[in-house]
Amino acid sequence: MDLSVVESLFAARGFEPAGFQRACWAAWRAGASGLVNAPTGSGKTLALWGGPLALAAKTPPDTLKILWITPLRALAGDTTAHLQTALDEIGSDLLVARRTGDSTSGERARYRRRTPFALVTTPESLSLLLSYQEEQARLRHLDAVIVDEWHELMGNKRGVQLELCLARLRRLAPGLKIWGSSATLGNVKQAAQVLAGNNALVIAAEQQKAIAVESLRPARIERFPWAGHLGLKQLPGVLASILRAGSALVFTNTRSQAELWFEALQAVWPLEPQMLALHHGSLDRNARLAVEDALRLGTVRCVVATSTLDLGVDFPAVNAVIQIGSPKGVGRVIQRAGRSGHRPGEMSRITFVATQALEFLEIAAARRALASSEIEARVPRRLCFDVLAQHLVTLALGGGFVRDHTLTEIRTTHAYADLSESSFDRVLDVVVRGGDKLAQYPDFQRVVCTDDRFLVPSAAIARRHRWSIGTIVADGQMQVRFVRGAVLGMVEESFISRLRPGARFLFAGRTLELVRVRDMVAQVKVAGARGAAVPQWMGGKMPLSSHLASGVLALIDQRPDEPEVTLVAPLLDMQAERSALPSQHHLLVEKLRTRDGHHLAVFPFAGRHAHEGLAPLLAYRLKAIARSSYSYTVNDYGVLLSSRHRIDVDTSMLRQLLSPKRLIEDIEASVNLAEMARRQFRDVAQIAGLTFNGTPGQSRPLRQLQASSGLLFDVLEEHDPEHLLLQQARQEVLIHCLDVERLEAALQCAQQRPIVITEPRQPTPFSFPLWAERLRGRLSHEDWQTRVRAAADAMERHG
Amino acid sequence: MITFEWHGETLSLLPDRALLLPNCKTVVIADWHLGKGHVFRRNGIPVPQGITDQDLARIDRILAHTGARDLAILGDLLHGPVEGSAAWLGKWRHWRATHPRLRIRVACGNHDHQISALAGELDECTNQLNLGRVHGVHEASRGAVPQIAGHIHPYRTLRAPGIRERVPVFWLKKHSLILPAFGRFTGGEVISPLPDERTFAALPEAVLAL
């Protein structure tokens, strides 16, 4: 392979290739696979595209050689243009095409007429391609698959879907190279192996940009912090930073915060109104693209954004990155800070605005973790039966499959390397017979087996399957649009369902009034006045990573001379005086009595998800000892149990309450697991093709097949409770919603450390935030009908 | 059970999604959607069987409890096509054969395209049923004639701290009473009643005024 074309491309652009780029090209030439670990804006695209460019010189027309996978549909357009430009610059007349859910029918037709050299696509669209037998013929000539931003896919089901597709491609095109790019993770080596096999190389950009972590600090803090209470007080400081910087990105953790900050900044914005913009994943694509373009052109000075911009949207660098709220993890600090100072040698800078006093500790902990390069790992998912069920139908559609070969192929993936024969057959049963209790599913028809070959015989089922392939990411989203037409974006169905017509809410930077809901569309009009509800968003619930949690404890123990630690010193002193400080060396437990009852606060610092499992577990175990009913609240630091009666526990009792023995059994008995599994099933049912997203104007046959995932869950739970997909949903609740692994680690840890019990007379700085939020997330042990009665009574009282 | 007078007719709202007209000894239900599971299975969606058995047992219990001689079904008795070999059809026919004296009347609904396949088991199949002093139809019309109807599958969400539960409801409007869907394998729509309208939760064991 001749790399001179790539060298001359760089020469023409006036750049010298970086070492990691050359290393990548050399590895490519040697036929290796691997992962490029480099931040956005460091030239990773050309590192990965150099090999294909050299290949293009000797590729005949009409041969598909390269698949370029991007995690975000919205990125595909930009990427296609970049890759094509480089191809044009070396004088090639080959094509780069795009195939995503956004592709126009013209693009599709052109793709069918003329095979491009490279195709830019998403995991879903790749899966869709594999469901067409005739497309597979084209994929046989592939030389390489390149997966951009692999870290965004690994760790979720889209990544698993991609692993399965890659296994199929490796069989179609033996010798296929697989490359990827990834941001910095704690487990880059593993990320490379999951993507490209055990021999995968990791090529790192030689110098990671230095990152300065700063914080906006008020003159003094109040000693009783609670969530969201501090943030907006810093508005003048934030505004000043933005104006000083020239161009800035303001990141928030949740969409609701993004909307609030956008509104607040708007109110004090001294420049042209259009120089301030909002960008989050729920906004309509066109609105997002307009913002990205405006920032590129420099007509926007400040963008308020959520995690959508964590992805590689290719912005010109901004001068300042401001983060509202805790980063929750070190990886995110790197990613977000990387948005500033793109010029070589320049430092990335990120300024934090704490939304509550204790977050200053998280900021300081993030700075320390960065300095010692302690970055979180992203754990790849394993054995997702719903994704496998979907994939088997895809294979059955794309020309059919034979059991044994397919099992071997599937086991080449990391996700299913340990898939047992019996589990595989159970998944096969789900798509062939409906479930493994055959008598339960008479007349079931989806995939059939003829002469050892599994096929999809029905055109209607084929059509529906293809239609639902792309739905792994959608989660009960409802379109928001004006009565007179224009689409504003998507919002959670659960949020809209809580609103009555006439209710006001903040969305897309405007105050809207709900007019009506029809066919999965929330019709709205502009409301005049302010003071409205804000949609909540999943991102807000992201738990503090273990790295940062133990970092916070270390800061409390060591009290180093850092500005954030100094700032919260009065708070820590008061905590020490009234109770004791939480520590790495002991477990702090506070017994409290307030006017509204008795409370027990426990501070394992295991993150919100694990605490959501711990709280009901403790309540359940306490209840076995002292009959009483407990409510609870949790945050990233600890849990608070409350009761009308005295909670009488000593150290040895606490150790029993916190025992890791019988953990799963007790969790299952204590949490309303059925209810949680029911919610989780929504995702599972959609991926496995049990439910379809409603679209306006769909034909009746489809409407006849619509049932909510909740209804399907109830029917399955009642008549076939051991159904594989129900088991999958329950498993996901334990592992992902309640983070049982981290909970177990925390319980193990509690057995080894001394337990310090204090009895402060008032809530302490650490227990106050829990106490203040007590009304949320209450636990109830009452049975269903009494719960309903209680709810009805409450409705009566509150009208 | 909640009983009240409405447009000159006595109505008793029963638990488990049924209505009794005590004066004419008639049980009224709507939106059974028989054979829905079968339609799903034929189309590759694994819905376990057993729903029809359960629904038949429920109607048996209601009939036995009320002593009603007359069953009025306000549309969408069926969900989809009637295939001769389907298990639910055999179960329905067997059940019908064991209730020879029960009068069954149906006001046809939008899902009942193939209701004629069940003509042998039904005593009347029309667009509008006489239910004492009021009418029974599938889809309520806007007029001022008092009607009992189905079609909507109304639900409401009950909410209190820590509790959020969707329940099927009877929806009492000025000129119409909308029944909850009888079939257990049916979804529904959360409604927003007007201030002068009332709703009643149809729980398995109780009816609850909201």
PDB file of N, CA and C in Angstrom, chain A residues 328-329 362 376-377 379 541-553 603-614 617 635-638 658 660 663-664 667 733-750 753:
ATOM      1  N   LYS A 328     -19.838  14.556  37.569  1.00  0.00           N
ATOM      2  CA  LYS A 328     -20.227  13.175  37.881  1.00  0.00           C
ATOM      3  C   LYS A 328     -19.163  12.142  37.539  1.00  0.00           C
ATOM      4  N   GLY A 329     -18.299  12.453  36.569  1.00  0.00           N
ATOM      5  CA  GLY A 329     -17.250  11.503  36.214  1.00  0.00           C
ATOM      6  C   GLY A 329     -16.079  12.227  35.587  1.00  0.00           C
ATOM      7  N   GLU A 362     -16.649  17.699  44.674  1.00  0.00           N
ATOM      8  CA  GLU A 362     -16.595  16.853  43.483  1.00  0.00           C
ATOM      9  C   GLU A 362     -15.714  17.496  42.411  1.00  0.00           C
ATOM     10  N   GLU A 376     -12.674   6.776  34.592  1.00  0.00           N
ATOM     11  CA  GLU A 376     -13.601   5.658  34.735  1.00  0.00           C
ATOM     12  C   GLU A 376     -13.532   4.720  33.536  1.00  0.00           C
ATOM     13  N   ALA A 377     -13.805   3.461  33.800  1.00  0.00           N
ATOM     14  CA  ALA A 377     -13.950   2.487  32.726  1.00  0.00           C
ATOM     15  C   ALA A 377     -15.396   2.515  32.244  1.00  0.00           C
ATOM     16  N   VAL A 379     -18.137  -0.092  31.034  1.00  0.00           N
ATOM     17  CA  VAL A 379     -18.291  -1.546  31.035  1.00  0.00           C
ATOM     18  C   VAL A 379     -19.124  -1.993  29.840  1.00  0.00           C
ATOM     19  N   LYS A 541     -30.056  11.892  36.522  1.00  0.00           N
ATOM     20  CA  LYS A 541     -29.982  10.814  37.470  1.00  0.00           C
ATOM     21  C   LYS A 541     -28.651  10.071  37.390  1.00  0.00           C
ATOM     22  N   MET A 542     -27.757  10.559  36.554  1.00  0.00           N
ATOM     23  CA  MET A 542     -26.496   9.845  36.402  1.00  0.00           C
ATOM     24  C   MET A 542     -25.738   9.814  37.720  1.00  0.00           C
ATOM     25  N   PRO A 543     -25.303   8.626  38.149  1.00  0.00           N
ATOM     26  CA  PRO A 543     -24.663   8.556  39.463  1.00  0.00           C
ATOM     27  C   PRO A 543     -23.234   9.085  39.427  1.00  0.00           C
ATOM     28  N   LEU A 544     -22.802   9.571  40.571  1.00  0.00           N
ATOM     29  CA  LEU A 544     -21.422   9.984  40.736  1.00  0.00           C
ATOM     30  C   LEU A 544     -20.544   8.739  40.580  1.00  0.00           C
ATOM     31  N   SER A 545     -19.485   8.850  39.790  1.00  0.00           N
ATOM     32  CA  SER A 545     -18.656   7.661  39.572  1.00  0.00           C
ATOM     33  C   SER A 545     -17.912   7.294  40.852  1.00  0.00           C
ATOM     34  N   SER A 546     -17.529   6.020  40.955  1.00  0.00           N
ATOM     35  CA  SER A 546     -16.815   5.601  42.177  1.00  0.00           C
ATOM     36  C   SER A 546     -15.517   6.370  42.341  1.00  0.00           C
ATOM     37  N   HIS A 547     -14.877   6.666  41.202  1.00  0.00           N
ATOM     38  CA  HIS A 547     -13.633   7.435  41.262  1.00  0.00           C
ATOM     39  C   HIS A 547     -13.843   8.764  41.992  1.00  0.00           C
ATOM     40  N   LEU A 548     -14.885   9.482  41.551  1.00  0.00           N
ATOM     41  CA  LEU A 548     -15.116  10.793  42.158  1.00  0.00           C
ATOM     42  C   LEU A 548     -15.613  10.647  43.591  1.00  0.00           C
ATOM     43  N   ALA A 549     -16.427   9.625  43.853  1.00  0.00           N
ATOM     44  CA  ALA A 549     -16.951   9.453  45.206  1.00  0.00           C
ATOM     45  C   ALA A 549     -15.814   9.206  46.189  1.00  0.00           C
ATOM     46  N   SER A 550     -14.882   8.312  45.818  1.00  0.00           N
ATOM     47  CA  SER A 550     -13.797   8.083  46.772  1.00  0.00           C
ATOM     48  C   SER A 550     -12.853   9.283  46.792  1.00  0.00           C
ATOM     49  N   GLY A 551     -12.798  10.006  45.673  1.00  0.00           N
ATOM     50  CA  GLY A 551     -12.009  11.239  45.649  1.00  0.00           C
ATOM     51  C   GLY A 551     -12.540  12.260  46.639  1.00  0.00           C
ATOM     52  N   VAL A 552     -13.872  12.361  46.711  1.00  0.00           N
ATOM     53  CA  VAL A 552     -14.486  13.316  47.644  1.00  0.00           C
ATOM     54  C   VAL A 552     -14.137  12.923  49.079  1.00  0.00           C
ATOM     55  N   LEU A 553     -14.251  11.631  49.381  1.00  0.00           N
ATOM     56  CA  LEU A 553     -13.920  11.173  50.736  1.00  0.00           C
ATOM     57  C   LEU A 553     -12.450  11.464  51.070  1.00  0.00           C
ATOM     58  N   PHE A 603     -24.121   6.877  55.045  1.00  0.00           N
ATOM     59  CA  PHE A 603     -23.351   7.505  53.965  1.00  0.00           C
ATOM     60  C   PHE A 603     -22.277   6.588  53.376  1.00  0.00           C
ATOM     61  N   PRO A 604     -22.671   5.651  52.524  1.00  0.00           N
ATOM     62  CA  PRO A 604     -21.664   4.771  51.918  1.00  0.00           C
ATOM     63  C   PRO A 604     -20.958   5.397  50.715  1.00  0.00           C
ATOM     64  N   PHE A 605     -21.414   6.517  50.184  1.00  0.00           N
ATOM     65  CA  PHE A 605     -20.813   7.149  49.004  1.00  0.00           C
ATOM     66  C   PHE A 605     -20.702   6.175  47.827  1.00  0.00           C
ATOM     67  N   ALA A 606     -21.783   5.470  47.537  1.00  0.00           N
ATOM     68  CA  ALA A 606     -21.732   4.472  46.463  1.00  0.00           C
ATOM     69  C   ALA A 606     -22.475   4.914  45.205  1.00  0.00           C
ATOM     70  N   GLY A 607     -22.924   6.158  45.173  1.00  0.00           N
ATOM     71  CA  GLY A 607     -23.607   6.639  43.965  1.00  0.00           C
ATOM     72  C   GLY A 607     -25.100   6.402  44.040  1.00  0.00           C
ATOM     73  N   ARG A 608     -25.820   7.256  43.346  1.00  0.00           N
ATOM     74  CA  ARG A 608     -27.274   7.271  43.428  1.00  0.00           C
ATOM     75  C   ARG A 608     -27.930   5.924  43.108  1.00  0.00           C
ATOM     76  N   HIS A 609     -27.487   5.273  42.046  1.00  0.00           N
ATOM     77  CA  HIS A 609     -28.159   4.033  41.658  1.00  0.00           C
ATOM     78  C   HIS A 609     -28.048   2.968  42.738  1.00  0.00           C
ATOM     79  N   ALA A 610     -26.832   2.772  43.238  1.00  0.00           N
ATOM     80  CA  ALA A 610     -26.638   1.760  44.279  1.00  0.00           C
ATOM     81  C   ALA A 610     -27.458   2.126  45.512  1.00  0.00           C
ATOM     82  N   HIS A 611     -27.543   3.426  45.810  1.00  0.00           N
ATOM     83  CA  HIS A 611     -28.315   3.852  46.980  1.00  0.00           C
ATOM     84  C   HIS A 611     -29.808   3.609  46.781  1.00  0.00           C
ATOM     85  N   GLU A 612     -30.247   3.662  45.512  1.00  0.00           N
ATOM     86  CA  GLU A 612     -31.653   3.379  45.252  1.00  0.00           C
ATOM     87  C   GLU A 612     -31.983   1.918  45.532  1.00  0.00           C
ATOM     88  N   GLY A 613     -30.977   1.062  45.479  1.00  0.00           N
ATOM     89  CA  GLY A 613     -31.185  -0.317  45.903  1.00  0.00           C
ATOM     90  C   GLY A 613     -31.015  -0.452  47.410  1.00  0.00           C
ATOM     91  N   LEU A 614     -30.047   0.286  47.947  1.00  0.00           N
ATOM     92  CA  LEU A 614     -29.733   0.169  49.373  1.00  0.00           C
ATOM     93  C   LEU A 614     -30.890   0.629  50.265  1.00  0.00           C
ATOM     94  N   LEU A 617     -33.670  -1.792  50.619  1.00  0.00           N
ATOM     95  CA  LEU A 617     -33.093  -2.973  51.272  1.00  0.00           C
ATOM     96  C   LEU A 617     -33.034  -2.762  52.781  1.00  0.00           C
ATOM     97  N   ASN A 635     -29.256  10.177  47.651  1.00  0.00           N
ATOM     98  CA  ASN A 635     -28.469  10.974  46.720  1.00  0.00           C
ATOM     99  C   ASN A 635     -27.147  10.242  46.490  1.00  0.00           C
ATOM    100  N   ASP A 636     -26.176  10.916  45.900  1.00  0.00           N
ATOM    101  CA  ASP A 636     -24.932  10.232  45.560  1.00  0.00           C
ATOM    102  C   ASP A 636     -24.124   9.842  46.789  1.00  0.00           C
ATOM    103  N   TYR A 637     -24.357  10.492  47.912  1.00  0.00           N
ATOM    104  CA  TYR A 637     -23.533  10.251  49.100  1.00  0.00           C
ATOM    105  C   TYR A 637     -24.143   9.229  50.043  1.00  0.00           C
ATOM    106  N   GLY A 638     -25.464   9.218  50.119  1.00  0.00           N
ATOM    107  CA  GLY A 638     -26.054   8.334  51.102  1.00  0.00           C
ATOM    108  C   GLY A 638     -27.553   8.182  50.964  1.00  0.00           C
ATOM    109  N   LEU A 658     -26.544  -4.188  57.011  1.00  0.00           N
ATOM    110  CA  LEU A 658     -25.729  -3.907  55.831  1.00  0.00           C
ATOM    111  C   LEU A 658     -25.002  -5.156  55.323  1.00  0.00           C
ATOM    112  N   PRO A 660     -23.921  -8.233  53.141  1.00  0.00           N
ATOM    113  CA  PRO A 660     -24.073  -8.589  51.724  1.00  0.00           C
ATOM    114  C   PRO A 660     -24.724  -9.953  51.521  1.00  0.00           C
ATOM    115  N   LEU A 663     -28.263 -10.757  49.457  1.00  0.00           N
ATOM    116  CA  LEU A 663     -28.508  -9.431  48.897  1.00  0.00           C
ATOM    117  C   LEU A 663     -29.599  -9.461  47.824  1.00  0.00           C
ATOM    118  N   ILE A 664     -29.424 -10.346  46.842  1.00  0.00           N
ATOM    119  CA  ILE A 664     -30.365 -10.356  45.724  1.00  0.00           C
ATOM    120  C   ILE A 664     -31.770 -10.728  46.203  1.00  0.00           C
ATOM    121  N   ILE A 667     -33.254  -7.795  48.023  1.00  0.00           N
ATOM    122  CA  ILE A 667     -33.583  -6.703  47.098  1.00  0.00           C
ATOM    123  C   ILE A 667     -34.878  -7.046  46.384  1.00  0.00           C
ATOM    124  N   VAL A 733     -32.847  -4.347  35.574  1.00  0.00           N
ATOM    125  CA  VAL A 733     -33.176  -3.527  36.737  1.00  0.00           C
ATOM    126  C   VAL A 733     -32.099  -3.698  37.805  1.00  0.00           C
ATOM    127  N   LEU A 734     -31.733  -4.940  38.068  1.00  0.00           N
ATOM    128  CA  LEU A 734     -30.741  -5.196  39.112  1.00  0.00           C
ATOM    129  C   LEU A 734     -29.387  -4.602  38.744  1.00  0.00           C
ATOM    130  N   ILE A 735     -28.958  -4.851  37.522  1.00  0.00           N
ATOM    131  CA  ILE A 735     -27.599  -4.455  37.157  1.00  0.00           C
ATOM    132  C   ILE A 735     -27.497  -2.969  36.854  1.00  0.00           C
ATOM    133  N   HIS A 736     -28.476  -2.444  36.104  1.00  0.00           N
ATOM    134  CA  HIS A 736     -28.320  -1.066  35.633  1.00  0.00           C
ATOM    135  C   HIS A 736     -29.082  -0.046  36.460  1.00  0.00           C
ATOM    136  N   CYS A 737     -30.305  -0.374  36.875  1.00  0.00           N
ATOM    137  CA  CYS A 737     -31.050   0.629  37.641  1.00  0.00           C
ATOM    138  C   CYS A 737     -30.587   0.665  39.087  1.00  0.00           C
ATOM    139  N   LEU A 738     -30.283  -0.497  39.658  1.00  0.00           N
ATOM    140  CA  LEU A 738     -29.937  -0.517  41.079  1.00  0.00           C
ATOM    141  C   LEU A 738     -28.446  -0.729  41.305  1.00  0.00           C
ATOM    142  N   ASP A 739     -27.710  -0.950  40.226  1.00  0.00           N
ATOM    143  CA  ASP A 739     -26.257  -1.082  40.321  1.00  0.00           C
ATOM    144  C   ASP A 739     -25.862  -2.028  41.456  1.00  0.00           C
ATOM    145  N   VAL A 740     -26.371  -3.261  41.372  1.00  0.00           N
ATOM    146  CA  VAL A 740     -26.189  -4.207  42.461  1.00  0.00           C
ATOM    147  C   VAL A 740     -24.716  -4.500  42.738  1.00  0.00           C
ATOM    148  N   GLU A 741     -23.909  -4.471  41.665  1.00  0.00           N
ATOM    149  CA  GLU A 741     -22.486  -4.768  41.870  1.00  0.00           C
ATOM    150  C   GLU A 741     -21.835  -3.750  42.806  1.00  0.00           C
ATOM    151  N   ARG A 742     -22.126  -2.476  42.524  1.00  0.00           N
ATOM    152  CA  ARG A 742     -21.520  -1.436  43.351  1.00  0.00           C
ATOM    153  C   ARG A 742     -22.108  -1.459  44.756  1.00  0.00           C
ATOM    154  N   LEU A 743     -23.379  -1.799  44.830  1.00  0.00           N
ATOM    155  CA  LEU A 743     -24.022  -1.913  46.131  1.00  0.00           C
ATOM    156  C   LEU A 743     -23.361  -3.016  46.951  1.00  0.00           C
ATOM    157  N   GLU A 744     -23.104  -4.146  46.282  1.00  0.00           N
ATOM    158  CA  GLU A 744     -22.487  -5.254  47.000  1.00  0.00           C
ATOM    159  C   GLU A 744     -21.095  -4.851  47.488  1.00  0.00           C
ATOM    160  N   ALA A 745     -20.355  -4.174  46.627  1.00  0.00           N
ATOM    161  CA  ALA A 745     -19.022  -3.707  47.030  1.00  0.00           C
ATOM    162  C   ALA A 745     -19.123  -2.786  48.242  1.00  0.00           C
ATOM    163  N   ALA A 746     -20.136  -1.907  48.224  1.00  0.00           N
ATOM    164  CA  ALA A 746     -20.300  -0.973  49.335  1.00  0.00           C
ATOM    165  C   ALA A 746     -20.638  -1.721  50.630  1.00  0.00           C
ATOM    166  N   LEU A 747     -21.436  -2.764  50.510  1.00  0.00           N
ATOM    167  CA  LEU A 747     -21.806  -3.533  51.692  1.00  0.00           C
ATOM    168  C   LEU A 747     -20.599  -4.304  52.236  1.00  0.00           C
ATOM    169  N   GLN A 748     -19.809  -4.885  51.321  1.00  0.00           N
ATOM    170  CA  GLN A 748     -18.583  -5.571  51.738  1.00  0.00           C
ATOM    171  C   GLN A 748     -17.700  -4.609  52.529  1.00  0.00           C
ATOM    172  N   CYS A 749     -17.584  -3.419  51.957  1.00  0.00           N
ATOM    173  CA  CYS A 749     -16.748  -2.389  52.544  1.00  0.00           C
ATOM    174  C   CYS A 749     -17.255  -2.015  53.941  1.00  0.00           C
ATOM    175  N   ALA A 750     -18.583  -1.955  54.080  1.00  0.00           N
ATOM    176  CA  ALA A 750     -19.173  -1.586  55.373  1.00  0.00           C
ATOM    177  C   ALA A 750     -18.901  -2.641  56.437  1.00  0.00           C
ATOM    178  N   ARG A 753     -15.106  -1.769  57.624  1.00  0.00           N
ATOM    179  CA  ARG A 753     -14.767  -0.489  58.251  1.00  0.00           C
ATOM    180  C   ARG A 753     -15.520  -0.338  59.568  1.00  0.00           C
TER     181      ARG A 753
END
